[in-house]
Coordinates of C-alpha atoms in Angstrom, one line a residue:
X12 CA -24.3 -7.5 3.4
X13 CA -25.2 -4.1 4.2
X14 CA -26.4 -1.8 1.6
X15 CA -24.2 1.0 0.8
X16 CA -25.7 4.5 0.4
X17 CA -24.1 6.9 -2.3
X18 CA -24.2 10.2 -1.6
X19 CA -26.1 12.6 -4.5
X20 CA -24.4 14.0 -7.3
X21 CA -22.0 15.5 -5.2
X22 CA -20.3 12.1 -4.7
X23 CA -20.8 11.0 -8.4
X24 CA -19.0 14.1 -9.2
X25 CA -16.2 12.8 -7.1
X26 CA -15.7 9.3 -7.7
X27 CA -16.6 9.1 -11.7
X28 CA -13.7 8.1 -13.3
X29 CA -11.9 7.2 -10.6
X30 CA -11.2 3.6 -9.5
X31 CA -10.4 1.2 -6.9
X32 CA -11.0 -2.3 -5.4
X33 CA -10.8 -4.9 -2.9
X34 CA -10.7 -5.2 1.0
X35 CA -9.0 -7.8 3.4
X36 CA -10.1 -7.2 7.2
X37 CA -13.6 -5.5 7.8
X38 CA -16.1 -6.1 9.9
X39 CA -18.9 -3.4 9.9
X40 CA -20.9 -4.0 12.7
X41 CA -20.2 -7.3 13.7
X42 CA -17.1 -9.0 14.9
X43 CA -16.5 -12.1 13.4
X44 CA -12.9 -14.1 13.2
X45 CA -10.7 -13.0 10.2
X46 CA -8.5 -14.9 8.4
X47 CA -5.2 -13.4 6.8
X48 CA -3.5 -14.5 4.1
X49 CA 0.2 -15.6 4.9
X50 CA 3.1 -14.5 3.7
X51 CA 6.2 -16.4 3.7
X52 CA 8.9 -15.5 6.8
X53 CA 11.9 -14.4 4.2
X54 CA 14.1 -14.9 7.3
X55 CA 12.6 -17.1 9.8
X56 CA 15.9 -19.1 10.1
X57 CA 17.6 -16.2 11.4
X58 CA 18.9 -15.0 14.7
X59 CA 16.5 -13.2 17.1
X60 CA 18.8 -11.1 18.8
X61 CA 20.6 -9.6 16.4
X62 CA 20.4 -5.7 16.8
X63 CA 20.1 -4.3 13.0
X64 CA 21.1 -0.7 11.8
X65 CA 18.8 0.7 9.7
X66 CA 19.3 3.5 6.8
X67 CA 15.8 5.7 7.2
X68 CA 14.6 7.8 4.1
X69 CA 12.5 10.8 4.4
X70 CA 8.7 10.4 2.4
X71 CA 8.0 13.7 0.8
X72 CA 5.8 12.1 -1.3
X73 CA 3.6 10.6 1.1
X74 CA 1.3 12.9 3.1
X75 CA -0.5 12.5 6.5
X76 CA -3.9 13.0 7.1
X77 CA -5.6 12.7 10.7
X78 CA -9.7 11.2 11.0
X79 CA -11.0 11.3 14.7
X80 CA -14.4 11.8 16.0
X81 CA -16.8 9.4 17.4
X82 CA -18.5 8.0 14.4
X83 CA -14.4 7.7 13.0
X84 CA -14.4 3.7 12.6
X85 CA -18.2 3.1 10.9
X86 CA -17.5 6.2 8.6
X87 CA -14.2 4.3 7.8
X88 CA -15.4 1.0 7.4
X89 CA -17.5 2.1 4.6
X90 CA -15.7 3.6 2.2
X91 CA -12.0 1.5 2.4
X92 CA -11.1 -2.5 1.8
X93 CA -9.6 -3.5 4.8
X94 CA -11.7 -3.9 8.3
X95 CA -11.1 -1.2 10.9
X96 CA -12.7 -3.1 13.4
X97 CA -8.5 -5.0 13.7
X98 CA -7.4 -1.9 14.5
X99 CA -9.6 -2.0 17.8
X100 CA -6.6 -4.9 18.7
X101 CA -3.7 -4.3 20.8
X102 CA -1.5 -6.2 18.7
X103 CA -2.1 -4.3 15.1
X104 CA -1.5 -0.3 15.2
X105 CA -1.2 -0.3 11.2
X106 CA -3.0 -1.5 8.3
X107 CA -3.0 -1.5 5.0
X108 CA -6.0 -0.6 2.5
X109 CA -7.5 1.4 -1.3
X110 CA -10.4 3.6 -1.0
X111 CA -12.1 2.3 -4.2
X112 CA -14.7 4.0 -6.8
X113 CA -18.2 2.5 -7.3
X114 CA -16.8 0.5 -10.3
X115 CA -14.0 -1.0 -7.7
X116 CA -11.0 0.2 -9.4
X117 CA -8.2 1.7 -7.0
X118 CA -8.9 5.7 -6.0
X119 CA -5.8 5.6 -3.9
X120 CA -3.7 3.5 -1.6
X121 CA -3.2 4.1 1.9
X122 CA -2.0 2.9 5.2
X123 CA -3.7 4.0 8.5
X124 CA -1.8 4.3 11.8
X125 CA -3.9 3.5 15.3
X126 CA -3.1 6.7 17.5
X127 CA -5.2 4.8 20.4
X128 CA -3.1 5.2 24.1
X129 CA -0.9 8.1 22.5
X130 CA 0.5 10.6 24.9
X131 CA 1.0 13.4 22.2
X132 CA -2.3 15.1 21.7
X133 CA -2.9 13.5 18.4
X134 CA -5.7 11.0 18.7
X135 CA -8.1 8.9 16.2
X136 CA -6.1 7.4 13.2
X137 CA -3.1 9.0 10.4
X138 CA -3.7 8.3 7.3
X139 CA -1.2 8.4 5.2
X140 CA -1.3 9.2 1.2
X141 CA 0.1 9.8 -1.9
X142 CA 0.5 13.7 -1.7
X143 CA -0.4 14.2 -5.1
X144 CA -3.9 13.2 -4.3
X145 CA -4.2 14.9 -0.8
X146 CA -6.6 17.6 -1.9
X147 CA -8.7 15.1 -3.6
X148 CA -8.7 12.4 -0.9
X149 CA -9.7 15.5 1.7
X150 CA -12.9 16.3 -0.8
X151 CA -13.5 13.0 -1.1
X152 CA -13.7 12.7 2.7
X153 CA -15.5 15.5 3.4
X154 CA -18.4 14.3 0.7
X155 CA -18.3 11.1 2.6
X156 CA -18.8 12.4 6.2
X157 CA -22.0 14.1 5.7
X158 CA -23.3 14.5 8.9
X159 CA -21.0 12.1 10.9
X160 CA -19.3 12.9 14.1
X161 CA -16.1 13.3 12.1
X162 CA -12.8 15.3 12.4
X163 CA -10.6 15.7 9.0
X164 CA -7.6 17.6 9.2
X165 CA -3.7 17.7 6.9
X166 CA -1.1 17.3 9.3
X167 CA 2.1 19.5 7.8
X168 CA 3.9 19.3 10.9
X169 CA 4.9 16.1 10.8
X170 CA 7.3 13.8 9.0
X171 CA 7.0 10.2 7.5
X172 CA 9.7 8.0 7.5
X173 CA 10.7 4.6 6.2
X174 CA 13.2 2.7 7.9
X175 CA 14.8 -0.2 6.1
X176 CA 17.5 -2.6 7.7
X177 CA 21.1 -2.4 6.1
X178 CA 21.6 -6.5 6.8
X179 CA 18.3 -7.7 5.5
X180 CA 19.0 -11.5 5.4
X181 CA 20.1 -10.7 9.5
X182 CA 17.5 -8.5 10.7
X183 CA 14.0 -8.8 8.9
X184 CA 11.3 -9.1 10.6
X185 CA 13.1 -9.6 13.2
X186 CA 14.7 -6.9 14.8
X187 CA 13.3 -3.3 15.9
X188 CA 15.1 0.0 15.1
X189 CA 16.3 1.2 18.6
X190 CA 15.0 4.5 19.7
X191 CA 16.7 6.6 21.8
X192 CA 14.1 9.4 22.5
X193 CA 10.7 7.8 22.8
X194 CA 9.2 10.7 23.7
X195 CA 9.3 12.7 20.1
X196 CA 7.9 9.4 18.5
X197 CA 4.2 9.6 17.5
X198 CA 4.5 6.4 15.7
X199 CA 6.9 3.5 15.0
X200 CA 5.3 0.4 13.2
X201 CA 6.5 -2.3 10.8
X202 CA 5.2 -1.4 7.4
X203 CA 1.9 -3.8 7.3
X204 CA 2.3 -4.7 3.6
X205 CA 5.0 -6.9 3.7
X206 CA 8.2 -7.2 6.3
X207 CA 10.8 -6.3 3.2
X208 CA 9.6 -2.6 3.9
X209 CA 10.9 -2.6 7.1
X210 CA 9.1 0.0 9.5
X211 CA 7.3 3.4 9.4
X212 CA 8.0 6.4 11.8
X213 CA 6.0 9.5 12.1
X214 CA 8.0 12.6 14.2
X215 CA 8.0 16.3 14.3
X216 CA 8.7 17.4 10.9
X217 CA 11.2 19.8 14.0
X218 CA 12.7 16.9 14.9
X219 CA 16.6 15.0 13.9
X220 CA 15.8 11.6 13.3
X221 CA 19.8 10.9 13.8
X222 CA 18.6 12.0 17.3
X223 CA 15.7 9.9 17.7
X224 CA 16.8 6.5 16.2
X225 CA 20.6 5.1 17.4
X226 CA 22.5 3.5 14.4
X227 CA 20.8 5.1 11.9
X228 CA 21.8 6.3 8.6
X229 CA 19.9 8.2 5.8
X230 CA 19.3 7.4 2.2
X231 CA 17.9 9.3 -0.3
X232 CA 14.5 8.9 -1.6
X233 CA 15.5 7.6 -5.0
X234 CA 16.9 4.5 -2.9
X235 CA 13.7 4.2 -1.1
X236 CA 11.9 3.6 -5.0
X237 CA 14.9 1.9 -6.6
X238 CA 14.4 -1.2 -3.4
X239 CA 10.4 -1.1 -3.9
X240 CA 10.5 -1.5 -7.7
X241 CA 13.1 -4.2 -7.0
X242 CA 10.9 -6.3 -4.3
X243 CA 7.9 -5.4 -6.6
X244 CA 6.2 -3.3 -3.8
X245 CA 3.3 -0.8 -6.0
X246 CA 2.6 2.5 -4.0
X247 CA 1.1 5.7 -5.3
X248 CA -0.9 7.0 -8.2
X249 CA 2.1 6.5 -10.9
X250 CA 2.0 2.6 -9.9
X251 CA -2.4 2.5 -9.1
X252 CA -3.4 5.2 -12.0
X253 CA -6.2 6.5 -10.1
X254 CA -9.8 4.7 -11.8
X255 CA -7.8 2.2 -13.8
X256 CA -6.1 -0.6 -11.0
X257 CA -7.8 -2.9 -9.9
X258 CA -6.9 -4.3 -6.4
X259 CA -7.0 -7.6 -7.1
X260 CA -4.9 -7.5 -9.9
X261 CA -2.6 -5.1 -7.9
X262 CA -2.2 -7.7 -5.1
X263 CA -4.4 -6.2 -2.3
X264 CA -4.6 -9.9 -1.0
X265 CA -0.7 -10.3 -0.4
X266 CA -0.3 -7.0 1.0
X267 CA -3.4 -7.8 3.2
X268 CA -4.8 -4.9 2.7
X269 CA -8.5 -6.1 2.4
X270 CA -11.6 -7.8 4.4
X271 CA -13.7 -10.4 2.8
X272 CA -15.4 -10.8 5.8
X273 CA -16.8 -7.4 6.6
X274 CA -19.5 -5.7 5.5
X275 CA -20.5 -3.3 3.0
X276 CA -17.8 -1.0 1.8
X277 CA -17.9 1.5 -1.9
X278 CA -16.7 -0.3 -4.6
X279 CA -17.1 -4.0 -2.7
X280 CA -19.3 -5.8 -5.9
X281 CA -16.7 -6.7 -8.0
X282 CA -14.2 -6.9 -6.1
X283 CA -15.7 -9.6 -4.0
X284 CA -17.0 -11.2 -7.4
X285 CA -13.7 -11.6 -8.6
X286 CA -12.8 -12.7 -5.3
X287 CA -15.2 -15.6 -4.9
X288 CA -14.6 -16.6 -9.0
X289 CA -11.2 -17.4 -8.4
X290 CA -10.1 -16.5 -11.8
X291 CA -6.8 -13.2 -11.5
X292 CA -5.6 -13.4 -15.1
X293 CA -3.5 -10.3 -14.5
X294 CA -0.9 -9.2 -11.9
X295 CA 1.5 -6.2 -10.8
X296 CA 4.7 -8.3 -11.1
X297 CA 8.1 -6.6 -10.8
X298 CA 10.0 -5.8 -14.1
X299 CA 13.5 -6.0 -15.4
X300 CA 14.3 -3.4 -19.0
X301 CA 16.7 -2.9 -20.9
X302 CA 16.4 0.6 -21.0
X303 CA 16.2 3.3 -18.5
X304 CA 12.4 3.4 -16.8
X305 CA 12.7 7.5 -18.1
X306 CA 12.2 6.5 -21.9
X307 CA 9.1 4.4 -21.3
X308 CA 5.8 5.6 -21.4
X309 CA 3.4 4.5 -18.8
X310 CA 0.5 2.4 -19.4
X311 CA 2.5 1.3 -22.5
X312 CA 1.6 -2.1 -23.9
X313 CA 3.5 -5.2 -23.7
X314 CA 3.7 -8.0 -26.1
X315 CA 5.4 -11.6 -26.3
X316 CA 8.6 -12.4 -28.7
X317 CA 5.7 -13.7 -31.0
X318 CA 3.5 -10.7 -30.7
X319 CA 0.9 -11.5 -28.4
X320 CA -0.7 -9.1 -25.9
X321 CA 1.0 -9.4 -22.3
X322 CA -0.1 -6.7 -20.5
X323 CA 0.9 -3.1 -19.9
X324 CA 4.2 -1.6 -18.5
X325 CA 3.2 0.7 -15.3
X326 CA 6.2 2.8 -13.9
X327 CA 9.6 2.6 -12.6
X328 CA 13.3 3.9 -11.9
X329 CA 16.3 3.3 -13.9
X330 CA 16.0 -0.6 -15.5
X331 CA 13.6 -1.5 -12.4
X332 CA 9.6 -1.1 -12.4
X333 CA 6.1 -3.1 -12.2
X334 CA 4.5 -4.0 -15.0
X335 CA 0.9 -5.3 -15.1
X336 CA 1.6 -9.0 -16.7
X337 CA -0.6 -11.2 -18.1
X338 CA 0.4 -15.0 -15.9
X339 CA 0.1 -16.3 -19.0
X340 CA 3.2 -14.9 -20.1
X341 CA 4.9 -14.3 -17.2
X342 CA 7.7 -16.6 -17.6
X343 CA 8.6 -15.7 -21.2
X344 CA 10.9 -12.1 -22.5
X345 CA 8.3 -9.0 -23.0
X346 CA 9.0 -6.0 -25.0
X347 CA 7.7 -2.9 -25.8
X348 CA 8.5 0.2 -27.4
X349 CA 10.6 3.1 -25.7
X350 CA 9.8 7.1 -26.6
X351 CA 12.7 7.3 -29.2
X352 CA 10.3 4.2 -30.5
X353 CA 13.2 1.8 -30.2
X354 CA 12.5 -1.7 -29.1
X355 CA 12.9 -2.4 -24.9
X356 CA 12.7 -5.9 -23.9
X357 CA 11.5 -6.9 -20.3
X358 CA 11.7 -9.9 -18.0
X359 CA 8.9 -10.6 -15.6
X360 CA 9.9 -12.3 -11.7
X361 CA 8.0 -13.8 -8.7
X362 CA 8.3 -11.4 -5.8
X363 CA 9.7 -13.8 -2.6
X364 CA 6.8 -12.2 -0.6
X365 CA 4.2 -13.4 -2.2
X366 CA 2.4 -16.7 -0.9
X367 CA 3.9 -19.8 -1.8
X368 CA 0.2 -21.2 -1.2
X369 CA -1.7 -21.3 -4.9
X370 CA -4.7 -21.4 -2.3
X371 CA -4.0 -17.9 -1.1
X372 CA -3.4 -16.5 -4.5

């Protein structure tokens, strides 16, 4: 494994206290065969030529960031989980990665979108982000580059969208939103963490989508949360506290969004130790409450009927969220206490995404 170099006490200012983890598809600099891990088909009994209609939903919290340059994929490679020598293949346009501190706790999650063969002007990679963060990812970047043959730039003229079939058990994974104005699409990929979250589209933040996509109708952010917390889908800082996740625990693996295979990358150690032990005792598991999401406090902890430890309650919407469960206790009724400090009881489930395999857990 290649060493990795930190950069000076400009970088430990950075990434102290900050955290992140694991990697599924890297290969530094050389190419070697990758194996992913695989997810069940939640509709491979279905029709194929069933045309779906889709309800799209605006992300406002999600920000795009465009890398380019020559020395774009090894300055990449090094400092996220997942390989960006995939991305060099026709057949994958976006992946799925954490940028990860030294200790190899989650800095942030994000999902990078191939602009290779694209007419617009645009070229290298998007990267898209929480946009809470986007100022610190951009330093963080920038510390990172040094002296590389890298471009780094925010891109507020465009728009992120998520596009999610109406008639899931008919169309996922199976059918492709159906564009009627190719020309103002920059990018249009199914989301590569799992095929419940349907497909991505970048536009024009100028552009109608009702325009752009036939059949369409939109939804309001809230619903775009309210189905993640319900599939048990983590994304952004309130569901991987910046320095505190750790990707294995917060299923890099399922959403394969990391390399074991690559080289060096920051934070790689103990990630890949954790990796090779075999041993996850914890896991990001999706949560049923009694009480509204609003009167919990994140990061609160979460004990058995009997009193046991069980983990820690992370965030969520209404009586849907994620909740870092000991597998111990998964299968039993959690509680913890709300704000008013009444008692909130919780139920722990098996997302239908994840690997039916124990060998791929």
């Amino acid at each position: 494994m290649q060493r990795v170099i930190l950069f000076g006490s400009a970088f430990r200012a950075i990434v102290a206290g900050s955290a992140g983890r694991h990697a599924h598809y890297f290969l530094c600099t050389r190419h070697e065969s990758v194996s992913r891990t695989q997810i069940r088909k939640h509709s491979q009994d279905q029709p194929t030529n069933y045309t779906g209609h889709f309800s799209f939903y605006s992300l406002p919290h999600r920000t795009l960031i465009n890398v380019s340059g020559e020395d774009m994929n090894s300055f990449l490679q090094g400092i996220i989980t997942n390989d960006t020598a995939l991305l060099a293949e026709d057949a994958l346009r976006a992946m799925y990665s954490h940028m990860l501190n030294v200790q190899g706790r989650t800095l942030y999650d994000i999902i990078i979108y191939s602009l290779k063969g694209n007419p617009n002007g645009l070229n290298g990679v998007l990267l898209e982000c929480d946009s809470i963060v986007q100022e610190s990812i951009m330093r963080l970047l920038k510390v990172y580059k040094i002296r590389r043959k890298v471009n780094i730039s925010l891109c507020p003229s465009l728009s992120l969208w998520a596009l999610l079939p109406r008639n899931k058990d008919a169309v996922l994974g199976k059918s492709k939103p159906e564009v009627t104005a190719a020309e103002k699409v920059l990018v249009l990929e199914k989301d590569p963490r799992t095929e419940l979250m349907g497909w991505r589209m970048i536009t024009s933040c100028q552009d109608n989508l009702h325009e752009i996509v036939s059949a369409c109708q939109q939804g309001n952010t809230e619903e775009y949360h309210r189905h993640r917390y319900e599939i048990g889908l983590p994304e952004g800082v309130r569901d991987f506290p910046p320095g505190e996740a750790l990707p294995l625990e917060s299923n890099l693996v399922y959403m394969q969004g990391i390399s074991f295979s690559k080289g060096c990358y920051i934070g790689q150690e103990l990630t890949a130790r954790t990796h090779h032990t075999g041993v996850i005792r914890k896991r990001l598991m999706p949560v049923t409450m009694s009480a509204p999401a609003e009167n919990l406090d994140h990061g609160a902890a979460l004990e058995t009927e009997g009193g046991k430890p069980a983990g820690k309650y992370r965030a969520g919407i209404d009586r849907l969220g994620l909740g870092l469960i000991r597998l111990a206790h998964a299968k039993e009724s959690l509680k913890l206490k709300s704000s008013d400090n009444t008692m909130v009881t919780l139920q722990a489930t098996v997302p239908d995404w994840w690997p039916k395999n124990s060998e791929d857990k």
